Tab-separated table of C-alpha atoms in Angstrom:
chain	number	residue	atom	x	y	z
A	786	MET	CA	-43.843	155.583	25.211
A	787	ARG	CA	-43.669	158.067	22.353
A	788	ILE	CA	-40.145	158.359	20.956
A	789	ALA	CA	-38.451	160.858	18.630
A	790	ILE	CA	-34.990	160.471	17.135
A	791	VAL	CA	-33.224	163.626	15.931
A	792	HIS	CA	-30.378	163.311	13.429
A	793	GLU	CA	-28.155	166.061	12.010
A	794	TRP	CA	-28.682	165.657	8.266
A	795	LEU	CA	-29.495	162.762	5.953
A	796	THR	CA	-27.393	162.885	2.810
A	797	THR	CA	-25.268	159.717	2.908
A	798	TYR	CA	-24.514	156.577	4.910
A	799	ALA	CA	-21.437	157.197	7.064
A	800	GLY	CA	-20.352	156.880	10.710
A	801	SER	CA	-23.161	158.766	12.438
A	802	GLU	CA	-25.719	157.109	10.152
A	803	ARG	CA	-24.574	153.699	11.435
A	804	VAL	CA	-25.593	154.814	14.907
A	805	LEU	CA	-28.933	156.026	13.546
A	806	GLU	CA	-29.460	152.698	11.781
A	807	GLN	CA	-29.082	150.759	15.041
A	808	LEU	CA	-31.345	153.183	16.892
A	809	MET	CA	-34.023	152.629	14.258
A	810	ILE	CA	-33.680	148.848	14.688
A	811	LEU	CA	-34.167	149.273	18.445
A	812	TYR	CA	-37.025	151.772	18.131
A	813	PRO	CA	-38.788	151.166	14.794
A	814	GLU	CA	-41.866	153.010	16.062
A	815	ALA	CA	-39.894	156.239	16.632
A	816	ASP	CA	-40.486	159.347	14.541
A	817	LEU	CA	-37.423	160.738	12.776
A	818	PHE	CA	-36.358	164.392	12.514
A	819	SER	CA	-33.446	165.847	10.525
A	820	VAL	CA	-32.310	169.314	9.410
A	821	VAL	CA	-32.389	168.100	5.788
A	822	ASP	CA	-33.135	164.806	4.069
A	823	TYR	CA	-31.679	164.224	0.611
A	824	LEU	CA	-31.320	160.459	0.763
A	825	PRO	CA	-32.174	158.834	-2.587
A	826	GLU	CA	-35.051	156.378	-2.606
A	827	ASP	CA	-32.799	153.344	-3.023
A	828	ARG	CA	-30.696	154.204	0.064
A	829	ARG	CA	-33.387	154.692	2.676
A	830	GLY	CA	-33.428	151.138	3.994
A	831	PHE	CA	-31.275	151.941	7.041
A	832	ILE	CA	-33.969	154.375	8.272
A	833	LEU	CA	-36.685	151.797	7.522
A	834	ASN	CA	-37.889	153.968	4.607
A	835	LYS	CA	-39.480	156.293	7.121
A	836	LYS	CA	-40.913	159.693	6.331
A	837	VAL	CA	-38.592	162.291	7.875
A	838	THR	CA	-39.666	165.609	9.361
A	839	THR	CA	-37.199	168.208	8.061
A	840	SER	CA	-36.517	171.869	8.840
A	841	PHE	CA	-37.069	174.973	6.720
A	842	ILE	CA	-33.496	174.615	5.440
A	843	GLN	CA	-34.718	171.744	3.249
A	844	LYS	CA	-36.471	174.292	1.007
A	845	LEU	CA	-33.829	177.021	0.885
A	846	PRO	CA	-32.142	177.785	-2.462
A	847	PHE	CA	-29.509	175.252	-3.557
A	848	ALA	CA	-29.708	173.552	-0.143
A	849	LYS	CA	-29.227	170.086	-1.601
A	850	ARG	CA	-25.794	171.109	-2.853
A	851	ILE	CA	-24.672	173.621	-0.232
A	852	PHE	CA	-26.727	172.817	2.885
A	853	ARG	CA	-23.580	173.064	5.071
A	854	ASN	CA	-23.327	176.730	4.113
A	855	TYR	CA	-26.549	177.267	6.026
A	856	LEU	CA	-24.839	176.314	9.315
A	857	PRO	CA	-25.559	179.770	10.842
A	858	LEU	CA	-29.296	179.016	10.447
A	859	MET	CA	-29.172	175.453	11.792
A	860	PRO	CA	-29.530	176.359	15.501
A	861	LEU	CA	-32.747	178.204	14.657
A	862	ALA	CA	-33.840	175.315	12.418
A	863	VAL	CA	-33.602	172.568	15.058
A	864	GLU	CA	-35.346	174.768	17.622
A	865	GLN	CA	-38.416	174.830	15.365
A	866	PHE	CA	-39.021	171.085	15.660
A	867	ASP	CA	-42.138	170.593	17.799
A	868	LEU	CA	-41.261	167.610	19.986
A	869	SER	CA	-43.727	168.369	22.767
A	870	GLN	CA	-45.757	165.180	22.199
A	871	TYR	CA	-42.811	162.809	22.852
A	872	ASP	CA	-41.801	161.184	26.128
A	873	LEU	CA	-38.271	160.239	25.036
A	874	VAL	CA	-36.072	162.182	22.609
A	875	VAL	CA	-32.761	160.717	21.438
A	876	SER	CA	-30.470	163.032	19.472
A	877	SER	CA	-27.508	161.851	17.416
A	878	SER	CA	-25.319	164.940	17.325
A	879	HIS	CA	-22.038	166.165	15.866
A	880	ALA	CA	-23.207	169.716	15.196
A	881	VAL	CA	-26.654	171.007	16.202
A	882	ALA	CA	-29.029	168.066	16.823
A	883	LYS	CA	-28.583	168.192	20.596
A	884	GLY	CA	-30.003	171.747	20.586
A	885	ILE	CA	-33.628	170.691	20.164
A	886	ILE	CA	-36.066	172.032	22.768
A	887	THR	CA	-37.694	169.680	25.278
A	888	GLY	CA	-39.729	170.224	28.435
A	889	PRO	CA	-39.236	169.108	32.054
A	890	SER	CA	-41.429	166.020	31.600
A	891	GLN	CA	-39.446	164.813	28.575
A	892	LEU	CA	-36.245	162.786	28.745
A	893	HIS	CA	-33.582	163.951	26.266
A	894	ILE	CA	-30.583	161.642	25.768
A	895	SER	CA	-27.910	162.877	23.359
A	896	TYR	CA	-25.420	160.527	21.711
A	897	VAL	CA	-22.580	162.900	20.856
A	898	HIS	CA	-20.136	161.999	18.086
A	899	SER	CA	-18.363	165.243	18.983
A	900	PRO	CA	-19.188	168.776	20.045
A	901	ILE	CA	-18.994	170.979	16.932
A	902	ARG	CA	-15.341	170.392	16.052
A	903	TYR	CA	-14.856	173.408	13.801
A	904	ALA	CA	-16.384	175.776	16.372
A	905	TRP	CA	-14.360	174.555	19.349
A	906	ASP	CA	-10.814	173.139	19.539
A	907	LEU	CA	-10.435	172.601	15.784
A	908	GLN	CA	-11.527	176.125	14.835
A	909	HIS	CA	-8.056	177.323	13.830
A	910	GLN	CA	-7.360	174.185	11.795
A	911	TYR	CA	-10.705	174.620	10.011
A	912	LEU	CA	-10.027	178.291	9.236
A	913	ASN	CA	-6.545	177.522	7.887
A	914	GLU	CA	-7.680	174.602	5.703
A	915	THR	CA	-10.586	176.545	4.200
A	916	GLY	CA	-8.606	179.738	3.616
A	917	LEU	CA	-10.856	181.641	6.036
A	918	ASN	CA	-8.064	182.627	8.397
A	919	ARG	CA	-7.771	186.117	6.937
A	920	GLY	CA	-9.770	188.907	5.352
A	921	VAL	CA	-13.372	190.010	5.736
A	922	LYS	CA	-14.798	186.523	5.155
A	923	GLY	CA	-12.502	185.232	7.854
A	924	TRP	CA	-13.752	187.729	10.418
A	925	ILE	CA	-17.378	187.045	9.500
A	926	THR	CA	-16.757	183.313	9.902
A	927	ARG	CA	-15.094	183.850	13.287
A	928	GLY	CA	-18.113	185.853	14.410
A	929	ILE	CA	-20.499	183.112	13.296
A	930	LEU	CA	-18.482	180.433	15.097
A	931	HIS	CA	-18.369	182.601	18.231
A	932	ASN	CA	-22.167	182.778	18.291
A	933	ILE	CA	-22.473	179.049	17.605
A	934	ARG	CA	-20.193	178.329	20.583
A	935	LYS	CA	-22.437	180.385	22.866
A	936	TRP	CA	-25.536	178.611	21.573
A	937	ASP	CA	-23.884	175.196	21.786
A	938	TYR	CA	-22.870	175.697	25.409
A	939	ARG	CA	-26.289	177.039	26.404
A	940	THR	CA	-28.208	174.170	24.818
A	941	ALA	CA	-26.138	171.565	26.677
A	942	ASN	CA	-28.364	172.405	29.644
A	943	GLY	CA	-31.339	170.949	27.762
A	944	VAL	CA	-29.764	167.496	27.619
A	945	ASP	CA	-30.637	165.172	30.510
A	946	ALA	CA	-27.922	162.611	29.759
A	947	PHE	CA	-24.901	162.604	27.463
A	948	LEU	CA	-23.472	159.575	25.697
A	949	ALA	CA	-20.033	159.790	24.057
A	950	ASN	CA	-18.692	157.609	21.251
A	951	SER	CA	-15.285	157.345	22.971
A	952	ALA	CA	-13.516	158.396	26.148
A	953	PHE	CA	-11.690	160.959	23.972
A	954	ILE	CA	-15.022	162.589	23.086
A	955	GLY	CA	-16.125	162.221	26.703
A	956	ARG	CA	-13.188	164.454	27.659
A	957	ARG	CA	-14.136	166.925	24.928
A	958	ILE	CA	-17.726	167.013	26.239
A	959	TRP	CA	-16.418	167.733	29.741
A	960	LYS	CA	-14.071	170.428	28.425
A	961	VAL	CA	-16.796	172.185	26.427
A	962	TYR	CA	-19.983	171.604	28.450
A	963	ARG	CA	-18.656	170.568	31.877
A	964	ARG	CA	-20.947	167.522	31.740
A	965	GLU	CA	-20.113	163.880	32.399
A	966	ALA	CA	-20.798	161.444	29.556
A	967	GLN	CA	-21.198	157.684	29.547
A	968	VAL	CA	-19.074	156.045	26.835
A	969	ILE	CA	-20.820	153.656	24.453
A	970	TYR	CA	-18.640	152.891	21.459
A	971	PRO	CA	-20.393	153.245	18.087
A	972	PRO	CA	-21.458	150.169	16.111
A	973	VAL	CA	-19.077	148.640	13.580
A	974	ASP	CA	-20.312	145.997	11.139
A	975	VAL	CA	-17.438	143.683	12.016
A	976	GLU	CA	-19.373	140.608	10.868
A	977	SER	CA	-19.106	141.824	7.261
A	978	PHE	CA	-15.292	141.877	7.418
A	979	THR	CA	-14.148	138.282	7.098
A	980	TYR	CA	-11.066	137.121	8.972
A	981	LYS	CA	-8.030	136.028	6.967
A	982	GLU	CA	-4.827	134.784	8.552
A	983	VAL	CA	-2.410	134.780	5.605
A	984	LYS	CA	-1.164	138.234	4.626
A	985	GLU	CA	0.563	139.526	1.513
A	986	ASP	CA	3.482	141.879	0.954
A	987	PHE	CA	1.760	145.280	0.895
A	988	TYR	CA	0.367	147.923	3.239
A	989	LEU	CA	-3.044	149.555	2.893
A	990	THR	CA	-4.667	152.871	3.681
A	991	ALA	CA	-8.224	153.819	2.745
A	992	SER	CA	-10.008	157.102	3.302
A	993	ARG	CA	-11.683	160.092	1.759
A	994	MET	CA	-8.840	162.340	0.630
A	995	VAL	CA	-9.265	165.458	2.712
A	996	PRO	CA	-6.490	167.280	4.613
A	997	TYR	CA	-7.077	166.002	8.152
A	998	LYS	CA	-6.934	162.352	7.045
A	999	LYS	CA	-3.194	162.863	6.326
A	1000	ILE	CA	-3.085	160.528	3.333
A	1001	ASP	CA	-0.360	162.755	1.894
A	1002	LEU	CA	1.776	162.028	4.964
A	1003	ILE	CA	1.362	158.264	4.482
A	1004	VAL	CA	2.205	158.425	0.772
A	1005	GLU	CA	5.307	160.554	1.390
A	1006	ALA	CA	6.469	158.223	4.159
A	1007	PHE	CA	6.292	155.199	1.869
A	1008	LYS	CA	8.075	157.162	-0.821
A	1009	GLN	CA	10.997	157.125	1.620
A	1010	MET	CA	10.660	153.327	1.938
A	1011	PRO	CA	10.845	152.178	-1.719
A	1012	ASP	CA	11.165	148.525	-0.674
A	1013	LYS	CA	7.661	148.573	0.840
A	1014	LYS	CA	4.453	148.613	-1.227
A	1015	LEU	CA	1.479	150.800	-0.346
A	1016	VAL	CA	-2.048	150.570	-1.767
A	1017	VAL	CA	-4.306	153.625	-1.356
A	1018	ILE	CA	-8.094	153.348	-1.736
A	1019	GLY	CA	-10.339	156.415	-1.820
A	1020	ASP	CA	-10.911	159.691	-3.595
A	1021	GLY	CA	-11.678	163.267	-2.680
A	1022	PRO	CA	-10.491	166.866	-3.125
A	1023	ASP	CA	-6.827	166.023	-2.449
A	1024	TYR	CA	-6.614	163.100	-4.902
A	1025	ASP	CA	-4.556	164.891	-7.589
A	1026	LYS	CA	-2.195	166.361	-5.008
A	1027	ILE	CA	-1.609	162.949	-3.433
A	1028	LYS	CA	-1.183	161.277	-6.814
A	1029	ALA	CA	1.597	163.744	-7.633
A	1030	LEU	CA	3.391	162.775	-4.400
A	1031	ALA	CA	3.276	159.024	-5.016
A	1032	GLY	CA	6.388	157.049	-5.848
A	1033	PRO	CA	6.499	153.858	-7.961
A	1034	ASN	CA	5.884	151.717	-4.856
A	1035	VAL	CA	2.506	153.426	-4.215
A	1036	SER	CA	-0.662	152.345	-6.051
A	1037	LEU	CA	-3.675	154.686	-5.975
A	1038	LEU	CA	-6.881	152.810	-6.797
A	1039	GLY	CA	-9.334	155.683	-6.313
A	1040	TYR	CA	-12.838	154.890	-5.122
A	1041	GLN	CA	-13.536	151.165	-4.897
A	1042	SER	CA	-16.506	148.973	-4.014
A	1043	PHE	CA	-16.929	147.450	-0.567
A	1044	GLU	CA	-15.845	144.043	-1.861
A	1045	VAL	CA	-12.561	145.418	-3.249
A	1046	LEU	CA	-11.888	147.319	-0.021
A	1047	LYS	CA	-12.577	144.239	2.092
A	1048	ASP	CA	-10.377	142.054	-0.100
A	1049	HIS	CA	-7.425	144.433	0.316
A	1050	MET	CA	-8.039	144.741	4.064
A	1051	GLN	CA	-7.949	140.965	4.389
A	1052	ARG	CA	-4.673	140.591	2.506
A	1053	ALA	CA	-2.660	143.601	3.715
A	1054	GLN	CA	0.328	143.277	6.045
A	1055	ALA	CA	-1.025	146.240	7.994
A	1056	PHE	CA	-3.514	149.081	7.706
A	1057	VAL	CA	-1.969	152.566	8.046
A	1058	PHE	CA	-4.039	155.268	9.769
A	1059	ALA	CA	-2.588	158.763	10.283
A	1060	ALA	CA	-5.640	160.862	11.240
A	1061	GLU	CA	-6.706	162.032	14.667
A	1062	GLU	CA	-10.264	160.701	14.816
A	1063	ASP	CA	-12.929	160.848	17.486
A	1064	PHE	CA	-13.344	157.075	17.176
A	1065	GLY	CA	-12.191	155.768	13.782
A	1066	ILE	CA	-14.181	152.951	12.192
A	1067	THR	CA	-11.753	151.764	9.485
A	1068	PRO	CA	-9.028	150.616	11.924
A	1069	VAL	CA	-11.642	148.431	13.629
A	1070	GLU	CA	-12.771	147.033	10.265
A	1071	ALA	CA	-9.153	146.217	9.401
A	1072	GLN	CA	-8.670	144.401	12.705
A	1073	ALA	CA	-11.865	142.452	12.043
A	1074	CYS	CA	-10.061	141.085	8.969
A	1075	GLY	CA	-7.168	140.018	11.198
A	1076	THR	CA	-5.037	142.916	9.942
A	1077	PRO	CA	-2.848	144.914	12.370
A	1078	VAL	CA	-2.958	148.721	12.355
A	1079	ILE	CA	-0.156	151.296	12.321
A	1080	ALA	CA	-1.869	154.379	13.741
A	1081	PHE	CA	-1.305	157.904	14.996
A	1082	GLY	CA	-1.440	157.542	18.761
A	1083	LYS	CA	-4.058	160.123	19.598
A	1084	GLY	CA	-7.853	160.280	19.764
A	1085	GLY	CA	-10.087	157.249	19.447
A	1086	ALA	CA	-7.332	155.023	18.025
A	1087	LEU	CA	-5.923	154.661	21.536
A	1088	GLU	CA	-9.187	152.970	22.539
A	1089	THR	CA	-9.638	150.682	19.523
A	1090	ILE	CA	-6.055	149.486	18.947
A	1091	ILE	CA	-3.852	147.671	21.468
A	1092	GLY	CA	-0.238	148.827	21.372
A	1093	LEU	CA	3.025	146.919	21.657
A	1094	GLU	CA	3.207	147.448	25.421
A	1095	SER	CA	0.422	144.861	25.776
A	1096	GLU	CA	0.903	141.090	25.818
A	1097	GLN	CA	-1.547	140.757	22.913
A	1098	PRO	CA	-0.972	143.822	20.709
A	1099	THR	CA	-3.016	144.537	17.602
A	1100	GLY	CA	-0.945	147.380	16.218
A	1101	VAL	CA	1.775	150.010	16.521
A	1102	PHE	CA	1.384	153.705	17.392
A	1103	PHE	CA	3.411	156.666	16.204
A	1104	LYS	CA	3.502	159.779	18.394
A	1105	GLU	CA	3.698	162.600	15.861
A	1106	GLN	CA	2.140	163.269	12.459
A	1107	THR	CA	5.576	163.521	10.846
A	1108	LEU	CA	7.450	161.507	8.220
A	1109	GLU	CA	10.117	160.439	10.699
A	1110	SER	CA	7.619	159.216	13.273
A	1111	LEU	CA	5.556	157.250	10.749
A	1112	VAL	CA	8.610	155.673	9.054
A	1113	ASP	CA	9.892	154.643	12.483
A	1114	ALA	CA	6.508	153.043	13.308
A	1115	VAL	CA	6.515	151.016	10.070
A	1116	ASN	CA	10.029	149.793	10.858
A	1117	ARG	CA	9.008	148.898	14.423
A	1118	PHE	CA	6.036	147.015	13.048
A	1119	ASN	CA	8.368	144.956	10.854
A	1120	ARG	CA	10.647	144.163	13.789
A	1121	GLU	CA	7.757	143.209	16.115
A	1122	ARG	CA	5.420	141.661	13.527
A	1123	THR	CA	5.586	138.149	15.022
A	1124	ARG	CA	4.212	139.478	18.329
A	1125	ILE	CA	0.965	140.610	16.701
A	1126	SER	CA	-1.543	137.802	16.286
A	1127	THR	CA	-4.134	138.058	13.544
A	1128	ARG	CA	-6.562	136.293	15.910
A	1129	ALA	CA	-5.950	138.931	18.587
A	1130	CYS	CA	-6.822	141.603	16.009
A	1131	ARG	CA	-10.088	139.866	15.191
A	1132	GLU	CA	-11.035	139.346	18.836
A	1133	ASN	CA	-10.308	142.989	19.657
A	1134	ALA	CA	-12.525	144.184	16.789
A	1135	MET	CA	-15.458	142.090	17.987
A	1136	ARG	CA	-15.750	144.395	21.028
A	1137	PHE	CA	-17.363	146.960	18.729
A	1138	SER	CA	-20.086	144.896	17.040
A	1139	ASN	CA	-23.582	146.105	16.124
A	1140	GLU	CA	-25.145	143.665	18.565
A	1141	ARG	CA	-22.985	144.955	21.420
A	1142	PHE	CA	-23.989	148.554	20.628
A	1143	ARG	CA	-27.701	147.734	20.602
A	1144	ARG	CA	-27.442	145.855	23.895
A	1145	GLU	CA	-25.484	148.587	25.684
A	1146	ILE	CA	-27.522	151.532	24.497
A	1147	LYS	CA	-30.840	149.807	25.156
A	1148	GLU	CA	-29.771	148.932	28.706
A	1149	TYR	CA	-28.611	152.507	29.278
A	1150	ILE	CA	-31.769	154.129	27.900
A	1151	ASN	CA	-34.028	151.754	29.831
A	1152	GLN	CA	-32.188	152.582	33.049
A	1153	ARG	CA	-32.448	156.322	32.456
A	1154	VAL	CA	-36.159	156.046	31.597
A	1155	VAL	CA	-36.843	154.226	34.887
A	1156	GLU	CA	-34.859	156.825	36.874
A	1157	PHE	CA	-36.492	159.737	35.072
A	1158	THR	CA	-39.987	158.321	35.465
A	1159	SER	CA	-39.520	157.843	39.202
A	1160	ILE	CA	-38.612	161.543	39.517
A	1161	THR	CA	-41.347	163.005	37.288
A	1162	MET	CA	-44.288	160.848	38.406
């Protein structure tokens, strides 16, 4: 069976690339396609150092630095990939990868990290955060996103089977495409996060500092709790703004190595997570260390963290992204801390291992191939 794997863009190693890495382990003979490929030579191991077929966007001016600005051209770009020689096409999509063209004798399975967030339900948030909610540029952007929505909906018909990375994204797929999606949680390298039972007297948050991660909310909340220490790991566009908000009980460490991050995750009283994520890998990594999570109770966190209503909780939820709600959650965590077992946290995290992902997705694809073959033969 000839297999093609289509990925959005190859510029770094993040959440969607972890899915790609496991797909490449399962199907090392597959050919790989991507809108652009700017991975440095020393970071290509997770794609088995394969040669990647890229689109015309790869050669456009300044694309390496501003390839996202070419979003209006990306639908056209992925449609130019000639996949006619492949029996099975697997797309890993959070923007345009699912829009590739396949024929009636080809099986196309799309693992969707999310429909294009900034074109659908998060459009207004995106426009506000980028300053594109007014003026001529704003109207041009709205027009572009309108056309992308039409294209995105139309191309859903070319997908034979949808996979979602969480039930939350499954609901978004249904809302946008009116298609059912099987949930297979993404892989988390839980084995690399060593369990530690004894915790120290500080809280931890770690993230790229961009608006939707709400690191500013966490820092301001702890500023109101001067008796509690917070360590913040990560950098990004909002770093200076967040640094200005920090009180003396908040330590900003900036970008740190994996070993430093893991060490802090192992020792923290709790990991604080205030974003609304489609899945959310870092809360799972924290639990793998035996560390409970204080999280905003929306999105994928509701599927990866077990709340206080359970007999074996692994964390505490807060209902609103407000200072009052987060401060209340930290205080509830302190009152209920003895109910949360570090072992329960570890066991919960193991549900999301790499091995589990490979097993589930291979079983699913094999089943769909058998069903599809019986129809097309």
